[in-house]
XYZ file of C-alpha atoms in Angstrom:
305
model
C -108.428 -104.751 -130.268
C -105.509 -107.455 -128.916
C -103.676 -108.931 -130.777
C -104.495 -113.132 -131.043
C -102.042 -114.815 -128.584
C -100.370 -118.456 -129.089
C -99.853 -119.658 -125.412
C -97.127 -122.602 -125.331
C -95.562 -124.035 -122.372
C -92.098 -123.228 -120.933
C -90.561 -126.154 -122.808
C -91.515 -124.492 -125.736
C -87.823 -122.778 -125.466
C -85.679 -125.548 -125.444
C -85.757 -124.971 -129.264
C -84.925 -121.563 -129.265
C -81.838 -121.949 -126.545
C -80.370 -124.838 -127.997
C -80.489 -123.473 -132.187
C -78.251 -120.477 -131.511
C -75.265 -122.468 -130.183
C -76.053 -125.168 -132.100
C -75.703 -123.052 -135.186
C -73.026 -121.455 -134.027
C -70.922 -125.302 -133.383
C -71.882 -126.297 -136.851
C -70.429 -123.238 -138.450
C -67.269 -123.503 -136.786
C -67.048 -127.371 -138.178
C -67.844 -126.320 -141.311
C -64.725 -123.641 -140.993
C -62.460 -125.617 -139.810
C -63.193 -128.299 -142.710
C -62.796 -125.620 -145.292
C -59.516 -124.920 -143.300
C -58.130 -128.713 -143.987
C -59.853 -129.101 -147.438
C -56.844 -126.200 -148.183
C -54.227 -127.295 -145.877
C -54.940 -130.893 -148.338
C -54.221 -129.111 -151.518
C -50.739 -129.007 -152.976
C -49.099 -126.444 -154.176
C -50.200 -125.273 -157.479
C -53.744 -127.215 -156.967
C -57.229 -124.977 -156.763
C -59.868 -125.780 -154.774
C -63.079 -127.214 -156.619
C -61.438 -128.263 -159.662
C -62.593 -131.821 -159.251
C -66.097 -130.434 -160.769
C -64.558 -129.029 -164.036
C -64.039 -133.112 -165.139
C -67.786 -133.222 -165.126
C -69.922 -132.520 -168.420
C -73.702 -131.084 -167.746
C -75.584 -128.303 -169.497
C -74.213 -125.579 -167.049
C -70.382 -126.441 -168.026
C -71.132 -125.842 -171.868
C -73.537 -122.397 -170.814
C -71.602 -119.576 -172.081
C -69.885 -117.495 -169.385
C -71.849 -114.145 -170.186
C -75.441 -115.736 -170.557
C -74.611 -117.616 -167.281
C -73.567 -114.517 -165.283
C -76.556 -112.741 -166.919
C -78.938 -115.651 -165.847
C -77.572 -116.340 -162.397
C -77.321 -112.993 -161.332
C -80.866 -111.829 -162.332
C -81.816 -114.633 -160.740
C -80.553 -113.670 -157.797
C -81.362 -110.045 -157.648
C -85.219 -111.181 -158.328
C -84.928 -113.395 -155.286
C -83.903 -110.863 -153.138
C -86.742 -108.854 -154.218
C -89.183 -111.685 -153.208
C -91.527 -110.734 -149.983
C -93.696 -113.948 -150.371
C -92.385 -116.677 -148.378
C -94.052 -119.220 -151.038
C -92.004 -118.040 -153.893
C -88.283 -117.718 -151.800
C -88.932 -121.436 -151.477
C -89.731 -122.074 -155.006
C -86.394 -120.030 -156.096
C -84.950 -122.034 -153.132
C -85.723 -125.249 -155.098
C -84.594 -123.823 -158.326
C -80.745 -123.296 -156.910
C -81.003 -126.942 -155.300
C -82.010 -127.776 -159.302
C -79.590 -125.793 -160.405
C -76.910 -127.621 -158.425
C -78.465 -131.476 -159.268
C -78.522 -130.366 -163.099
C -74.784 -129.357 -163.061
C -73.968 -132.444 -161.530
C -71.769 -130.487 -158.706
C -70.886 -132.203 -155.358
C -72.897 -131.213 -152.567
C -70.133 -130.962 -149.457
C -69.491 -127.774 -150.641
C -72.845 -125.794 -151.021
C -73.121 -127.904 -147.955
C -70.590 -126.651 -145.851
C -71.236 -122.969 -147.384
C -74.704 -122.814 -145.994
C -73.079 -124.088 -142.746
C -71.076 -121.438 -141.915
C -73.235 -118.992 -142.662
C -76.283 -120.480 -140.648
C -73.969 -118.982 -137.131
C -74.595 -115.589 -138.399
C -78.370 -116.238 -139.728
C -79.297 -118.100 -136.901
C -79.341 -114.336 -134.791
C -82.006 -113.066 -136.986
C -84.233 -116.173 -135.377
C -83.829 -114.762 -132.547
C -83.492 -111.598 -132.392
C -86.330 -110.630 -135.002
C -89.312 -112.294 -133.505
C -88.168 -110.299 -130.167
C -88.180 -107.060 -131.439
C -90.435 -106.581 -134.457
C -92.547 -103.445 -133.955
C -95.728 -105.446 -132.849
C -98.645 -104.451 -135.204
C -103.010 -104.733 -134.758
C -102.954 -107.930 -136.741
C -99.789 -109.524 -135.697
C -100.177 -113.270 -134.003
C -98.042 -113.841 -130.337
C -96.576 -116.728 -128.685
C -96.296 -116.361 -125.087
C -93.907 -119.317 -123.458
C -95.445 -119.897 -119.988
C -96.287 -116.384 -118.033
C -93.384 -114.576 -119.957
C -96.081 -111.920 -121.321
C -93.747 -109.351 -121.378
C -91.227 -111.092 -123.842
C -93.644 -112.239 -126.530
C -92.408 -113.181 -129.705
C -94.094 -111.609 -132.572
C -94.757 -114.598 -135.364
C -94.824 -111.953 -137.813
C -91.068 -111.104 -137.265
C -90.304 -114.957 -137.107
C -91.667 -115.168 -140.620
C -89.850 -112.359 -142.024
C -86.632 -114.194 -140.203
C -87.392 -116.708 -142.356
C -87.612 -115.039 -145.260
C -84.355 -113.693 -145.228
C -82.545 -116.969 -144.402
C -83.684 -118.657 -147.395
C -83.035 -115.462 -150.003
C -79.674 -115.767 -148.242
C -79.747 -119.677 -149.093
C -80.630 -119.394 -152.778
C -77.994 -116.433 -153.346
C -75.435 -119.057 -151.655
C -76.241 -121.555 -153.525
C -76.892 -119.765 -157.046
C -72.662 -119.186 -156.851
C -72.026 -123.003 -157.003
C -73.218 -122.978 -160.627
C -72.441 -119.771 -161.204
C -68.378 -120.178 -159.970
C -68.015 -124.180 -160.218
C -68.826 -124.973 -163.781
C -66.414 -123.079 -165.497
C -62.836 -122.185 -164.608
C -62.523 -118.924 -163.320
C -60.641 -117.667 -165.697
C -63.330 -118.501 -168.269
C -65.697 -116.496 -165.881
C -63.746 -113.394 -165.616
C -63.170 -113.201 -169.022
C -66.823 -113.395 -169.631
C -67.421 -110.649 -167.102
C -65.065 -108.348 -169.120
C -66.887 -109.144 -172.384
C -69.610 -108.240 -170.633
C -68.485 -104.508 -169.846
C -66.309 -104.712 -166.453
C -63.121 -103.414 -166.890
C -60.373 -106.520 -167.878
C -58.260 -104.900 -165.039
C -60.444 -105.789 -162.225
C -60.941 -109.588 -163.521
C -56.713 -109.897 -163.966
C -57.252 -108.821 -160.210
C -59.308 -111.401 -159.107
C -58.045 -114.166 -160.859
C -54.592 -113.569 -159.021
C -56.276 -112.847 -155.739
C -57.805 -116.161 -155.956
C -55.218 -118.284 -157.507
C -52.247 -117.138 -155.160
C -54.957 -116.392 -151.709
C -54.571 -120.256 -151.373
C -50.334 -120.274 -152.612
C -50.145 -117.653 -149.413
C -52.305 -120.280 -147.677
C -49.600 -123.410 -147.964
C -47.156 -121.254 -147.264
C -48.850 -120.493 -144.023
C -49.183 -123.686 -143.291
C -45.757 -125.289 -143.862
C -44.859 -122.207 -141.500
C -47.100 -123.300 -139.007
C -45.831 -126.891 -139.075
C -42.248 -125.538 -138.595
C -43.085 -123.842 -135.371
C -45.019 -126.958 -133.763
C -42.443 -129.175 -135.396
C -40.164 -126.890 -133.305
C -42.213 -127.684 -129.740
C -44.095 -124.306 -130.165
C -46.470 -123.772 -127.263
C -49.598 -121.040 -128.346
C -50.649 -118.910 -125.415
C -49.833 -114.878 -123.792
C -46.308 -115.715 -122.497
C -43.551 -112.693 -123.864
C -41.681 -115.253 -125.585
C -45.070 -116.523 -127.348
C -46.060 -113.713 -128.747
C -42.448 -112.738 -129.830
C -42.754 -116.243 -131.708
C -45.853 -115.057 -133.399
C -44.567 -112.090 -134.296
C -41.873 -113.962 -136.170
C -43.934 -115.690 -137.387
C -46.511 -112.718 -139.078
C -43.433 -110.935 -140.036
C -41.342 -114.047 -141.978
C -44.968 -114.395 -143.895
C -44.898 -111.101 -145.255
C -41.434 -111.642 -145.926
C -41.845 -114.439 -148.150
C -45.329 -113.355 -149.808
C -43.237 -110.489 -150.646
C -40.334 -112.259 -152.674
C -43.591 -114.409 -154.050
C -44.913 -112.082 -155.826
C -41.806 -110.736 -157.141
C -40.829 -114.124 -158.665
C -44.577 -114.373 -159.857
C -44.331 -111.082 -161.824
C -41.368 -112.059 -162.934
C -42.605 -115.707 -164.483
C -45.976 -113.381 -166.073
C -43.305 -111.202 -167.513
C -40.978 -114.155 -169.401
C -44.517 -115.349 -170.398
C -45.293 -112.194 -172.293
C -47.421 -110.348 -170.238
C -47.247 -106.573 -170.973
C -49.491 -104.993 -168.656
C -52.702 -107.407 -169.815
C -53.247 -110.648 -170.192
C -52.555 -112.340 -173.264
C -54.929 -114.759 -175.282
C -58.072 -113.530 -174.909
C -60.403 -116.920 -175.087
C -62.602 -116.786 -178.162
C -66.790 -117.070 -176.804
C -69.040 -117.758 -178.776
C -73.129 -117.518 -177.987
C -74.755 -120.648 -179.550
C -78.972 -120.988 -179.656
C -78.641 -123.245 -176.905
C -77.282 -120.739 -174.509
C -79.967 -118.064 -175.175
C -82.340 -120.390 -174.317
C -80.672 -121.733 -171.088
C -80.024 -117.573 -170.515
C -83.800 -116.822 -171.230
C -84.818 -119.702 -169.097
C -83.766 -118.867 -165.780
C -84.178 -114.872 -166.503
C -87.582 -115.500 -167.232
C -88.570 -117.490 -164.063
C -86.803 -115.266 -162.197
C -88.808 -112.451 -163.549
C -92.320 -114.508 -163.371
C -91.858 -114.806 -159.466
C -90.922 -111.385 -159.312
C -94.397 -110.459 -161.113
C -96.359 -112.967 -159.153
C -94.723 -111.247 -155.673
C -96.271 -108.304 -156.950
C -99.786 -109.211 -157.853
C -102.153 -107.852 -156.124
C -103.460 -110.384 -153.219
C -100.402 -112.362 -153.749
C -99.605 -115.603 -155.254
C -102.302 -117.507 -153.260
């Protein structure tokens, strides 16, 4: 038995050809505006902290019933094989982010650079999915021996927007709280305090190293630097890798330093005080509970519809 064919005309690829560097252009905008949103910050300035002046039910959700909401949330979406309810947990995060009253440039640009790596599994998977009985075919003009299998096109699909919704499920999840608030809910949760002292530095001084980069960088073009593969170039850059390390190095030294004349004794002092109010099991039981109802209606038998 053959499998039922879709025959579309050679123009039928201008789609195809165009997404993939298309994709590709977008994600590099969205990089490079990520790169000057941090080259705008000053020194001693986070990134995102504009949302933390906002008040919404998400920024008084206690850090432990968020994580434990948000994250099962997640893990049930990428457990979904029905394309129906991916969208509907899809629509949820998009909720999710209108509810906590969060900007959207930065979801935005988030899903933008990761669309140049998704954007291969549009292509490539409809190519090579192992072609089965009942499988549907497009055929573009008299190219019958490339023909691309709907089936994987579908399942291409599916994994972009589970890859969506987990993208977007960390806006809420990261931006409504500061991070220290977060970690610290993390650790009541179990993880080891260690780890989240590790992580809050890594992010806090990540973007210190960052401006320090920067100002670098500005010295050498201030200084007519031309980039390129002359000798003396890359002896510049080398210079200019090894007075980095240099001065990250004598950074951290005066940061441990200012944590030490602050009191801190191999932890971090004042531990914040949570408590779980009615409101947040409900918010908590809320979202773990939808998350588990489309994880039970992916696995009826039939399907959802």
């Amino acid at each position: 038995m053959s499998n039922p064919v879709i025959q579309l005309p050679w123009s039928g690829l201008l789609l195809p050809i165009l997404l993939l560097p298309a994709c590709f252009w977008l994600a590099l905008v969205a990089m490079r505006r990520m790169a000057t949103s941090l080259e705008s910050l000053t020194d001693g300035q986070l990134p995102g902290a504009e949302s933390l002046t906002v008040s919404s039910p998400l920024h008084t959700w206690d850090p432990r019933g968020k994580i434990v909401g948000i994250l099962s949330f997640a893990l049930c979406t990428v457990s979904l094989n029905q394309p129906v309810l991916v969208l509907l947990a899809l629509t949820t995060a998009l909720l999710l982010i209108a509810v906590g009253r969060l900007p959207w440039s930065r979801p935005a640009r988030r899903l933008l650079a990761m669309n140049g790596f998704l954007a291969m599994f549009l292509i490539v998977m409809p190519l090579t999915a192992v072609i089965r009985p009942d499988d549907t075919l497009i055929v573009f003009g008299s190219l019958d021996s490339w023909p691309v299998n709907l089936r994987g096109l579908l399942l291409a699909l599916l994994i972009l927007g589970k890859a969506w919704t987990v993208a977007l499920l960390m806006e809420p999840l990261l931006a409504t709280a500061p991070l220290s608030t977060t970690l610290e809910g993390l650790s009541h949760l179990g993880a080891p305090r260690r780890v989240g002292e590790l992580l809050l530095l890594t992010h806090r001084y990540i973007h210190v190293f960052f401006a320090e980069l920067t100002r670098l960088r500005n010295g050498m073009e201030a200084r007519a630097f031309q980039p390129g593969l002359r000798v003396g170039s890359l002896r510049d850059y080398g210079n200019f890798v090894g007075m980095l390390l240099v001065r990250s190095f004598e950074r951290t030294h005066r940061v441990y330093d200012a944590m030490r004349a602050r009191g801190y004794r191999g932890s971090m002092p004042n531990r914040l005080a949570l408590t779980f109010r009615p409101a947040d099991v409900v918010k908590t039981a809320l979202l773990l509970g939808l998350g588990l109802a489309l994880l039970l209606a992916d696995r009826l038998p039939g399907g959802l519809i």
